């Protein structure tokens, strides 16, 4: 049970990091950062369960599950609209990135708990698990963002980043 709890901590931590990375105001940089977070999560989960892992396997696993690159690219592209685009695109990409990372982690955890590698995936069963975990991941990210108070609030931090970007204090 402790092994599962530690795996859940790895997943939650990376989901929050991915949601935060989704707030990066520069289109497509957010996608690269979230992908790196997901691969790091898979690497940590594999190590935690004593399973083999390499980046190519991880990339294939994420792509087979989510196929969400086009959706993320669309949300990321919205960020290029001056002003409100960064705010709306950032929030939607943040929630999607966090929820997707959470879901990928849950499917990987299931695979590892069944002593299966990420290559031996039953894609139909995994996609079903992924879709269910996406809903739980979305709820987790939304709950996390609403529980944060004033100086730590995700939306407030996004607004401060947008203001700094608009004033050309950051690029």
mmCIF file of C-alpha atoms in Angstrom:
data_model
loop_
_atom_site.group_PDB
_atom_site.id
_atom_site.type_symbol
_atom_site.label_atom_id
_atom_site.label_comp_id
_atom_site.label_asym_id
_atom_site.label_seq_id
_atom_site.Cartn_x
_atom_site.Cartn_y
_atom_site.Cartn_z
ATOM 1 C CA UNK A 1 0.000 0.000 0.000
ATOM 2 C CA UNK A 2 2.885 2.350 0.767
ATOM 3 C CA UNK A 3 4.258 1.725 -2.731
ATOM 4 C CA UNK A 4 0.957 2.864 -4.259
ATOM 5 C CA UNK A 5 0.835 5.939 -2.007
ATOM 6 C CA UNK A 6 4.343 6.983 -3.028
ATOM 7 C CA UNK A 7 3.440 6.457 -6.700
ATOM 8 C CA UNK A 8 0.368 8.656 -6.233
ATOM 9 C CA UNK A 9 2.581 11.376 -4.738
ATOM 10 C CA UNK A 10 4.860 11.230 -7.789
ATOM 11 C CA UNK A 11 1.824 11.519 -10.065
ATOM 12 C CA UNK A 12 0.204 14.394 -8.153
ATOM 13 C CA UNK A 13 3.462 16.338 -7.958
ATOM 14 C CA UNK A 14 4.049 16.026 -11.699
ATOM 15 C CA UNK A 15 0.413 16.879 -12.517
ATOM 16 C CA UNK A 16 0.753 20.125 -10.565
ATOM 17 C CA UNK A 17 4.087 20.889 -12.235
ATOM 18 C CA UNK A 18 2.590 20.169 -15.661
ATOM 19 C CA UNK A 19 -0.390 22.429 -14.935
ATOM 20 C CA UNK A 20 2.007 25.173 -13.911
ATOM 21 C CA UNK A 21 4.063 24.608 -17.081
ATOM 22 C CA UNK A 22 0.859 24.951 -19.071
ATOM 23 C CA UNK A 23 0.775 28.566 -17.892
ATOM 24 C CA UNK A 24 3.995 29.437 -19.710
ATOM 25 C CA UNK A 25 2.879 32.347 -21.895
ATOM 26 C CA UNK A 26 5.078 31.412 -24.848
ATOM 27 C CA UNK A 27 3.269 29.183 -27.371
ATOM 28 C CA UNK A 28 4.760 25.691 -27.822
ATOM 29 C CA UNK A 29 7.346 26.121 -25.050
ATOM 30 C CA UNK A 30 4.617 24.915 -22.702
ATOM 31 C CA UNK A 31 4.148 21.713 -24.756
ATOM 32 C CA UNK A 32 7.852 20.875 -24.658
ATOM 33 C CA UNK A 33 7.974 21.509 -20.912
ATOM 34 C CA UNK A 34 4.887 19.403 -20.175
ATOM 35 C CA UNK A 35 6.248 16.551 -22.295
ATOM 36 C CA UNK A 36 9.516 16.686 -20.349
ATOM 37 C CA UNK A 37 7.526 16.596 -17.076
ATOM 38 C CA UNK A 38 5.543 13.562 -18.239
ATOM 39 C CA UNK A 39 8.702 11.709 -19.240
ATOM 40 C CA UNK A 40 10.306 12.519 -15.901
ATOM 41 C CA UNK A 41 7.205 11.234 -14.111
ATOM 42 C CA UNK A 42 7.290 7.975 -16.092
ATOM 43 C CA UNK A 43 11.008 7.615 -15.379
ATOM 44 C CA UNK A 44 10.406 8.095 -11.629
ATOM 45 C CA UNK A 45 7.465 5.668 -11.613
ATOM 46 C CA UNK A 46 9.498 3.047 -13.484
ATOM 47 C CA UNK A 47 12.345 3.438 -10.993
ATOM 48 C CA UNK A 48 9.869 3.288 -8.107
ATOM 49 C CA UNK A 49 8.455 -0.024 -9.394
ATOM 50 C CA UNK A 50 11.831 -1.393 -10.531
ATOM 51 C CA UNK A 51 10.762 -1.438 -14.186
ATOM 52 C CA UNK A 52 12.762 -0.741 -17.319
ATOM 53 C CA UNK A 53 12.342 2.640 -18.967
ATOM 54 C CA UNK A 54 13.788 4.685 -21.807
ATOM 55 C CA UNK A 55 12.657 7.982 -23.299
ATOM 56 C CA UNK A 56 11.548 6.477 -26.631
ATOM 57 C CA UNK A 57 9.315 4.024 -24.759
ATOM 58 C CA UNK A 58 7.911 6.883 -22.683
ATOM 59 C CA UNK A 59 7.203 9.071 -25.721
ATOM 60 C CA UNK A 60 5.435 6.205 -27.484
ATOM 61 C CA UNK A 61 3.402 5.459 -24.367
ATOM 62 C CA UNK A 62 2.253 9.082 -23.947
ATOM 63 C CA UNK A 63 1.424 9.443 -27.644
ATOM 64 C CA UNK A 64 -0.521 6.172 -27.746
ATOM 65 C CA UNK A 65 -2.577 7.208 -24.739
ATOM 66 C CA UNK A 66 -3.259 10.861 -25.144
ATOM 67 C CA UNK A 67 -2.886 11.613 -28.800
ATOM 68 C CA UNK A 68 -3.578 15.078 -27.425
ATOM 69 C CA UNK A 69 -0.728 16.936 -29.065
ATOM 70 C CA UNK A 70 -3.105 18.638 -31.495
ATOM 71 C CA UNK A 71 -5.375 19.759 -28.665
ATOM 72 C CA UNK A 72 -2.412 21.081 -26.704
ATOM 73 C CA UNK A 73 -1.051 22.829 -29.794
ATOM 74 C CA UNK A 74 -4.426 24.512 -30.337
ATOM 75 C CA UNK A 75 -4.570 25.731 -26.765
ATOM 76 C CA UNK A 76 -0.961 26.805 -26.959
ATOM 77 C CA UNK A 77 -1.611 28.709 -30.192
ATOM 78 C CA UNK A 78 -4.450 30.652 -28.535
ATOM 79 C CA UNK A 79 -1.771 32.112 -26.267
ATOM 80 C CA UNK A 80 -0.374 34.065 -29.216
ATOM 81 C CA UNK A 81 -3.486 36.288 -29.270
ATOM 82 C CA UNK A 82 -2.426 39.465 -27.455
ATOM 83 C CA UNK A 83 -3.909 40.033 -24.018
ATOM 84 C CA UNK A 84 -6.840 37.725 -23.365
ATOM 85 C CA UNK A 85 -5.346 34.922 -25.492
ATOM 86 C CA UNK A 86 -2.590 34.311 -22.987
ATOM 87 C CA UNK A 87 -5.050 34.209 -20.127
ATOM 88 C CA UNK A 88 -7.611 31.913 -21.763
ATOM 89 C CA UNK A 89 -5.045 29.741 -23.533
ATOM 90 C CA UNK A 90 -2.937 29.500 -20.395
ATOM 91 C CA UNK A 91 -5.790 28.375 -18.181
ATOM 92 C CA UNK A 92 -7.121 25.794 -20.640
ATOM 93 C CA UNK A 93 -3.673 24.413 -21.423
ATOM 94 C CA UNK A 94 -2.821 24.338 -17.711
ATOM 95 C CA UNK A 95 -5.889 22.288 -16.800
ATOM 96 C CA UNK A 96 -5.458 19.953 -19.782
ATOM 97 C CA UNK A 97 -1.722 19.514 -19.119
ATOM 98 C CA UNK A 98 -2.227 18.715 -15.447
ATOM 99 C CA UNK A 99 -5.139 16.351 -16.059
ATOM 100 C CA UNK A 100 -3.374 14.574 -18.914
ATOM 101 C CA UNK A 101 -0.215 14.126 -16.858
ATOM 102 C CA UNK A 102 -2.290 12.754 -13.989
ATOM 103 C CA UNK A 103 -4.036 10.303 -16.368
ATOM 104 C CA UNK A 104 -0.786 9.143 -18.004
ATOM 105 C CA UNK A 105 0.639 8.534 -14.540
ATOM 106 C CA UNK A 106 -2.376 6.518 -13.424
ATOM 107 C CA UNK A 107 -2.205 4.267 -16.490
ATOM 108 C CA UNK A 108 1.538 3.771 -16.024
ATOM 109 C CA UNK A 109 1.024 2.959 -12.346
ATOM 110 C CA UNK A 110 -1.567 0.333 -13.303
ATOM 111 C CA UNK A 111 0.838 -1.183 -15.830
ATOM 112 C CA UNK A 112 3.682 -1.332 -13.325
ATOM 113 C CA UNK A 113 1.465 -2.759 -10.566
ATOM 114 C CA UNK A 114 0.533 -5.597 -12.921
ATOM 115 C CA UNK A 115 4.242 -6.213 -13.644
ATOM 116 C CA UNK A 116 3.748 -5.112 -17.233
ATOM 117 C CA UNK A 117 6.030 -2.758 -19.109
ATOM 118 C CA UNK A 118 4.874 0.343 -20.900
ATOM 119 C CA UNK A 119 5.415 -1.517 -24.181
ATOM 120 C CA UNK A 120 3.050 -4.386 -23.253
ATOM 121 C CA UNK A 121 0.066 -2.089 -23.087
ATOM 122 C CA UNK A 122 -3.445 -3.170 -24.040
ATOM 123 C CA UNK A 123 -4.329 0.121 -25.716
ATOM 124 C CA UNK A 124 -8.107 -0.307 -25.526
ATOM 125 C CA UNK A 125 -8.055 -1.027 -21.794
ATOM 126 C CA UNK A 126 -5.455 1.702 -21.242
ATOM 127 C CA UNK A 127 -7.483 4.341 -23.109
ATOM 128 C CA UNK A 128 -10.514 3.527 -20.983
ATOM 129 C CA UNK A 129 -8.406 3.909 -17.840
ATOM 130 C CA UNK A 130 -6.897 7.104 -19.289
ATOM 131 C CA UNK A 131 -10.305 8.692 -19.971
ATOM 132 C CA UNK A 132 -11.519 7.913 -16.443
ATOM 133 C CA UNK A 133 -8.278 9.230 -14.964
ATOM 134 C CA UNK A 134 -8.531 12.406 -17.098
ATOM 135 C CA UNK A 135 -11.806 13.260 -15.375
ATOM 136 C CA UNK A 136 -10.265 12.625 -11.936
ATOM 137 C CA UNK A 137 -7.147 14.571 -12.977
ATOM 138 C CA UNK A 138 -9.200 17.548 -14.135
ATOM 139 C CA UNK A 139 -11.070 17.546 -10.828
ATOM 140 C CA UNK A 140 -7.768 17.268 -8.921
ATOM 141 C CA UNK A 141 -6.217 20.228 -10.764
ATOM 142 C CA UNK A 142 -9.342 22.363 -10.423
ATOM 143 C CA UNK A 143 -9.582 21.516 -6.713
ATOM 144 C CA UNK A 144 -5.893 22.284 -6.250
ATOM 145 C CA UNK A 145 -6.206 25.681 -7.923
ATOM 146 C CA UNK A 146 -9.299 26.690 -5.948
ATOM 147 C CA UNK A 147 -7.769 25.630 -2.616
ATOM 148 C CA UNK A 148 -4.810 27.949 -3.044
ATOM 149 C CA UNK A 149 -5.183 31.294 -1.343
ATOM 150 C CA UNK A 150 -4.190 34.784 -2.499
ATOM 151 C CA UNK A 151 -0.358 34.920 -3.085
ATOM 152 C CA UNK A 152 -0.249 31.249 -4.101
ATOM 153 C CA UNK A 153 -3.331 31.182 -6.325
ATOM 154 C CA UNK A 154 -2.625 29.752 -9.774
ATOM 155 C CA UNK A 155 -4.890 32.226 -11.578
ATOM 156 C CA UNK A 156 -3.385 35.143 -9.694
ATOM 157 C CA UNK A 157 0.112 33.984 -10.643
ATOM 158 C CA UNK A 158 -1.022 33.690 -14.255
ATOM 159 C CA UNK A 159 -2.358 37.256 -14.184
ATOM 160 C CA UNK A 160 0.909 38.521 -12.702
ATOM 161 C CA UNK A 161 2.873 36.692 -15.406
ATOM 162 C CA UNK A 162 0.602 38.196 -18.072
ATOM 163 C CA UNK A 163 1.137 41.689 -16.663
ATOM 164 C CA UNK A 164 4.914 41.198 -16.622
ATOM 165 C CA UNK A 165 4.781 39.848 -20.188
ATOM 166 C CA UNK A 166 2.616 42.781 -21.374
ATOM 167 C CA UNK A 167 5.095 45.225 -19.789
ATOM 168 C CA UNK A 168 7.899 43.323 -21.566
ATOM 169 C CA UNK A 169 9.534 42.507 -18.251
ATOM 170 C CA UNK A 170 9.701 38.849 -19.330
ATOM 171 C CA UNK A 171 9.767 37.323 -22.774
#
